[in-house]
């Protein structure tokens, strides 16, 4: 689930709390009691407040951790020349991301400002790794890089949320890895087809749209 601070080969108390919080919030939702997170981490609730200040502080730290995991594992696919090999490597390891994916789904379910900030963080990262993909020659340049990144991000997160395998209060993290594998196998082929073999056979609709918005015929 990404790197964690360690001393003498063991996780620090802060890292244990963060690891436990991501898993617990994924399983039971972001309203899960701090005492439950503390029990999972083998610490006191007071120590959580010492390290993170409040429940919101802990959730913000979880958000930052999840964004770091996404950044580390998405960028090599489209940026830096990793290409298909990097993508297949990530898919082969997808079961290990179950708590992170579960956490993201729970944050989206909860809504509110922190969920919006998390999505904005994903969008910001997507702008950067798509830019890297452009530099590597594997992604086409965009007229509006941020808008493209937001659409792709919201579509991906929305599809995951729609397919969430547990709409009830508890999400079984033991079952989630298998679901993630099946979900990936179902969508990767069609997505790659859409991205590499565009659905529309010509660009007349795009040209008409751009001209209607700008008053000028688009460059080809």
Tab-separated table of C-alpha atoms in Angstrom:
chain	number	residue	atom	x	y	z
A	1	UNK	CA	0.000	0.000	0.000
A	2	UNK	CA	2.949	2.257	-0.693
A	3	UNK	CA	5.989	3.089	1.370
A	4	UNK	CA	5.803	3.786	5.080
A	5	UNK	CA	8.220	5.229	7.598
A	6	UNK	CA	10.060	2.551	9.537
A	7	UNK	CA	12.538	2.373	12.368
A	8	UNK	CA	14.582	-0.776	12.725
A	9	UNK	CA	12.415	-2.470	10.109
A	10	UNK	CA	9.173	-1.796	12.004
A	11	UNK	CA	6.456	0.705	11.159
A	12	UNK	CA	6.372	3.825	13.290
A	13	UNK	CA	3.246	4.481	15.340
A	14	UNK	CA	2.175	7.194	12.888
A	15	UNK	CA	2.597	4.855	9.911
A	16	UNK	CA	0.697	2.070	11.690
A	17	UNK	CA	-2.162	4.465	12.414
A	18	UNK	CA	-2.262	5.620	8.790
A	19	UNK	CA	-2.213	2.048	7.487
A	20	UNK	CA	-4.960	1.000	9.904
A	21	UNK	CA	-7.075	4.083	9.143
A	22	UNK	CA	-7.050	3.529	5.377
A	23	UNK	CA	-8.164	-0.076	5.869
A	24	UNK	CA	-10.792	0.709	8.513
A	25	UNK	CA	-12.262	3.674	6.620
A	26	UNK	CA	-12.367	1.495	3.488
A	27	UNK	CA	-14.156	-1.313	5.310
A	28	UNK	CA	-16.615	0.674	7.443
A	29	UNK	CA	-16.715	4.164	5.922
A	30	UNK	CA	-14.963	7.366	6.911
A	31	UNK	CA	-17.210	7.750	9.976
A	32	UNK	CA	-15.635	4.668	11.609
A	33	UNK	CA	-14.787	5.417	15.271
A	34	UNK	CA	-11.257	6.529	16.056
A	35	UNK	CA	-11.152	3.985	18.883
A	36	UNK	CA	-11.611	1.233	16.282
A	37	UNK	CA	-8.755	2.631	14.193
A	38	UNK	CA	-6.672	2.847	17.364
A	39	UNK	CA	-7.411	-0.784	18.229
A	40	UNK	CA	-6.461	-1.876	14.695
A	41	UNK	CA	-3.175	0.026	14.968
A	42	UNK	CA	-2.441	-1.163	18.513
A	43	UNK	CA	-2.353	2.384	19.902
A	44	UNK	CA	-4.583	4.670	21.953
A	45	UNK	CA	-7.097	7.102	20.504
A	46	UNK	CA	-5.149	9.841	22.279
A	47	UNK	CA	-2.060	8.959	20.244
A	48	UNK	CA	-4.055	9.389	17.024
A	49	UNK	CA	-5.008	12.903	18.130
A	50	UNK	CA	-1.379	13.548	19.108
A	51	UNK	CA	-0.146	12.695	15.596
A	52	UNK	CA	-3.039	14.012	13.480
A	53	UNK	CA	-4.857	16.560	15.661
A	54	UNK	CA	-8.403	15.473	14.784
A	55	UNK	CA	-10.493	13.041	12.739
A	56	UNK	CA	-10.333	15.459	9.798
A	57	UNK	CA	-6.572	15.649	10.199
A	58	UNK	CA	-6.340	11.864	10.026
A	59	UNK	CA	-8.571	11.732	6.950
A	60	UNK	CA	-6.508	14.447	5.251
A	61	UNK	CA	-3.380	12.380	5.935
A	62	UNK	CA	-5.121	9.323	4.450
A	63	UNK	CA	-6.037	11.411	1.388
A	64	UNK	CA	-2.409	12.472	0.961
A	65	UNK	CA	-1.244	8.864	1.295
A	66	UNK	CA	-3.749	7.626	-1.285
A	67	UNK	CA	-2.739	10.366	-3.730
A	68	UNK	CA	0.903	9.386	-3.276
A	69	UNK	CA	0.110	5.738	-4.044
A	70	UNK	CA	-1.841	6.775	-7.153
A	71	UNK	CA	0.955	9.086	-8.278
A	72	UNK	CA	3.631	6.417	-7.857
A	73	UNK	CA	1.677	3.767	-9.739
A	74	UNK	CA	-0.078	5.727	-12.509
A	75	UNK	CA	2.714	7.982	-13.746
A	76	UNK	CA	4.921	5.129	-15.055
A	77	UNK	CA	2.089	3.913	-17.289
A	78	UNK	CA	1.732	7.032	-19.466
A	79	UNK	CA	4.837	9.010	-18.560
A	80	UNK	CA	8.495	8.242	-18.705
A	81	UNK	CA	8.194	5.661	-21.472
A	82	UNK	CA	6.836	2.876	-19.223
A	83	UNK	CA	4.065	2.162	-21.690
A	84	UNK	CA	2.279	-1.160	-21.903
A	85	UNK	CA	4.843	-2.969	-19.769
A	86	UNK	CA	4.249	-0.648	-16.850
A	87	UNK	CA	0.469	-0.935	-17.288
A	88	UNK	CA	0.572	-4.729	-17.212
A	89	UNK	CA	2.802	-4.643	-14.140
A	90	UNK	CA	0.282	-2.471	-12.318
A	91	UNK	CA	-2.623	-4.712	-13.338
A	92	UNK	CA	-0.723	-7.777	-12.085
A	93	UNK	CA	-0.417	-6.100	-8.684
A	94	UNK	CA	-3.916	-4.656	-8.492
A	95	UNK	CA	-5.043	-6.847	-5.580
A	96	UNK	CA	-2.533	-5.055	-3.370
A	97	UNK	CA	-4.372	-1.793	-3.948
A	98	UNK	CA	-7.670	-2.995	-2.499
A	99	UNK	CA	-7.554	-0.896	0.714
A	100	UNK	CA	-6.581	2.230	-1.233
A	101	UNK	CA	-9.357	1.722	-3.792
A	102	UNK	CA	-11.835	0.964	-1.025
A	103	UNK	CA	-10.812	4.134	0.809
A	104	UNK	CA	-11.296	6.268	-2.301
A	105	UNK	CA	-14.769	4.808	-2.836
A	106	UNK	CA	-15.750	5.504	0.760
A	107	UNK	CA	-14.479	9.080	0.539
A	108	UNK	CA	-16.553	9.624	-2.595
A	109	UNK	CA	-19.594	8.089	-0.899
A	110	UNK	CA	-19.226	10.482	2.023
A	111	UNK	CA	-19.037	13.561	-0.219
A	112	UNK	CA	-18.301	17.005	1.165
A	113	UNK	CA	-15.300	19.336	0.834
A	114	UNK	CA	-12.668	16.709	1.643
A	115	UNK	CA	-14.000	14.401	-1.080
A	116	UNK	CA	-13.862	17.298	-3.533
A	117	UNK	CA	-10.272	18.004	-2.489
A	118	UNK	CA	-9.363	14.354	-3.033
A	119	UNK	CA	-10.831	14.378	-6.547
A	120	UNK	CA	-9.045	17.661	-7.278
A	121	UNK	CA	-5.806	16.023	-6.166
A	122	UNK	CA	-6.351	13.129	-8.587
A	123	UNK	CA	-7.096	15.615	-11.379
A	124	UNK	CA	-3.948	17.614	-10.653
A	125	UNK	CA	-1.849	14.467	-10.776
A	126	UNK	CA	-3.582	13.342	-13.981
A	127	UNK	CA	-2.677	16.638	-15.669
A	128	UNK	CA	0.963	16.006	-14.829
A	129	UNK	CA	1.244	12.370	-15.849
A	130	UNK	CA	-0.659	13.050	-19.077
A	131	UNK	CA	1.804	15.869	-19.747
A	132	UNK	CA	4.595	13.367	-19.198
A	133	UNK	CA	2.846	11.040	-21.621
A	134	UNK	CA	2.760	13.814	-24.212
A	135	UNK	CA	6.477	14.409	-23.709
A	136	UNK	CA	7.121	10.672	-24.119
A	137	UNK	CA	5.116	10.652	-27.350
A	138	UNK	CA	2.444	8.195	-26.176
A	139	UNK	CA	-0.369	10.708	-25.453
A	140	UNK	CA	-1.801	13.276	-27.856
A	141	UNK	CA	-1.679	16.935	-26.762
A	142	UNK	CA	-4.968	18.431	-25.557
A	143	UNK	CA	-6.657	21.773	-26.262
A	144	UNK	CA	-7.510	21.903	-22.563
A	145	UNK	CA	-5.271	19.567	-20.513
A	146	UNK	CA	-7.008	20.184	-17.177
A	147	UNK	CA	-10.503	19.651	-18.597
A	148	UNK	CA	-9.404	16.415	-20.255
A	149	UNK	CA	-7.763	15.204	-17.056
A	150	UNK	CA	-10.897	16.011	-15.044
A	151	UNK	CA	-13.202	14.155	-17.432
A	152	UNK	CA	-10.971	11.071	-17.411
A	153	UNK	CA	-10.633	11.170	-13.632
A	154	UNK	CA	-14.331	11.656	-12.944
A	155	UNK	CA	-15.274	8.920	-15.409
A	156	UNK	CA	-12.853	6.476	-13.787
A	157	UNK	CA	-13.912	7.265	-10.219
A	158	UNK	CA	-17.599	7.365	-11.117
A	159	UNK	CA	-17.403	3.970	-12.810
A	160	UNK	CA	-15.730	2.479	-9.747
A	161	UNK	CA	-18.308	4.007	-7.420
A	162	UNK	CA	-21.173	2.758	-9.574
A	163	UNK	CA	-19.780	-0.788	-9.444
A	164	UNK	CA	-18.930	-0.773	-5.731
A	165	UNK	CA	-19.444	-4.397	-4.678
A	166	UNK	CA	-20.772	-3.547	-1.240
A	167	UNK	CA	-23.408	-0.844	-1.013
A	168	UNK	CA	-24.063	-1.894	2.558
A	169	UNK	CA	-22.283	-0.513	5.596
A	170	UNK	CA	-19.339	-2.935	5.565
A	171	UNK	CA	-16.991	-3.473	2.629
A	172	UNK	CA	-15.218	-6.848	2.767
A	173	UNK	CA	-11.586	-6.088	1.955
A	174	UNK	CA	-10.876	-9.812	1.565
A	175	UNK	CA	-13.374	-9.987	-1.311
A	176	UNK	CA	-12.428	-6.646	-2.866
A	177	UNK	CA	-9.153	-7.825	-4.507
A	178	UNK	CA	-10.947	-10.508	-6.531
A	179	UNK	CA	-13.594	-7.997	-7.544
A	180	UNK	CA	-10.913	-5.514	-8.608
A	181	UNK	CA	-9.238	-8.154	-10.759
A	182	UNK	CA	-12.525	-9.096	-12.456
A	183	UNK	CA	-13.473	-5.441	-12.900
A	184	UNK	CA	-10.114	-4.634	-14.513
A	185	UNK	CA	-10.309	-7.589	-16.860
A	186	UNK	CA	-13.779	-6.433	-17.926
A	187	UNK	CA	-12.961	-2.784	-18.643
A	188	UNK	CA	-9.328	-2.604	-19.787
A	189	UNK	CA	-9.927	-3.990	-23.275
A	190	UNK	CA	-12.864	-1.705	-24.124
A	191	UNK	CA	-11.087	1.306	-22.616
A	192	UNK	CA	-7.930	0.710	-24.624
A	193	UNK	CA	-10.066	0.332	-27.743
A	194	UNK	CA	-11.786	3.671	-27.105
A	195	UNK	CA	-8.475	5.401	-26.353
A	196	UNK	CA	-6.502	3.960	-29.286
A	197	UNK	CA	-9.249	3.410	-31.877
A	198	UNK	CA	-11.621	6.385	-31.463
A	199	UNK	CA	-15.333	5.622	-31.416
A	200	UNK	CA	-16.177	8.215	-34.069
A	201	UNK	CA	-14.887	7.661	-37.587
A	202	UNK	CA	-14.265	11.350	-38.326
A	203	UNK	CA	-13.833	14.598	-36.402
A	204	UNK	CA	-16.756	16.555	-37.883
A	205	UNK	CA	-18.621	16.766	-34.553
A	206	UNK	CA	-15.513	18.028	-32.761
A	207	UNK	CA	-14.791	20.562	-35.488
A	208	UNK	CA	-18.379	21.866	-35.366
A	209	UNK	CA	-18.247	22.146	-31.582
A	210	UNK	CA	-14.917	23.984	-31.540
A	211	UNK	CA	-16.065	26.379	-34.265
A	212	UNK	CA	-19.325	27.106	-32.427
A	213	UNK	CA	-17.386	27.959	-29.259
A	214	UNK	CA	-14.552	29.954	-30.803
A	215	UNK	CA	-16.029	31.299	-34.037
A	216	UNK	CA	-13.050	29.906	-35.900
A	217	UNK	CA	-12.487	26.724	-37.845
A	218	UNK	CA	-10.246	24.404	-35.777
A	219	UNK	CA	-6.698	23.708	-36.848
A	220	UNK	CA	-5.989	20.249	-38.199
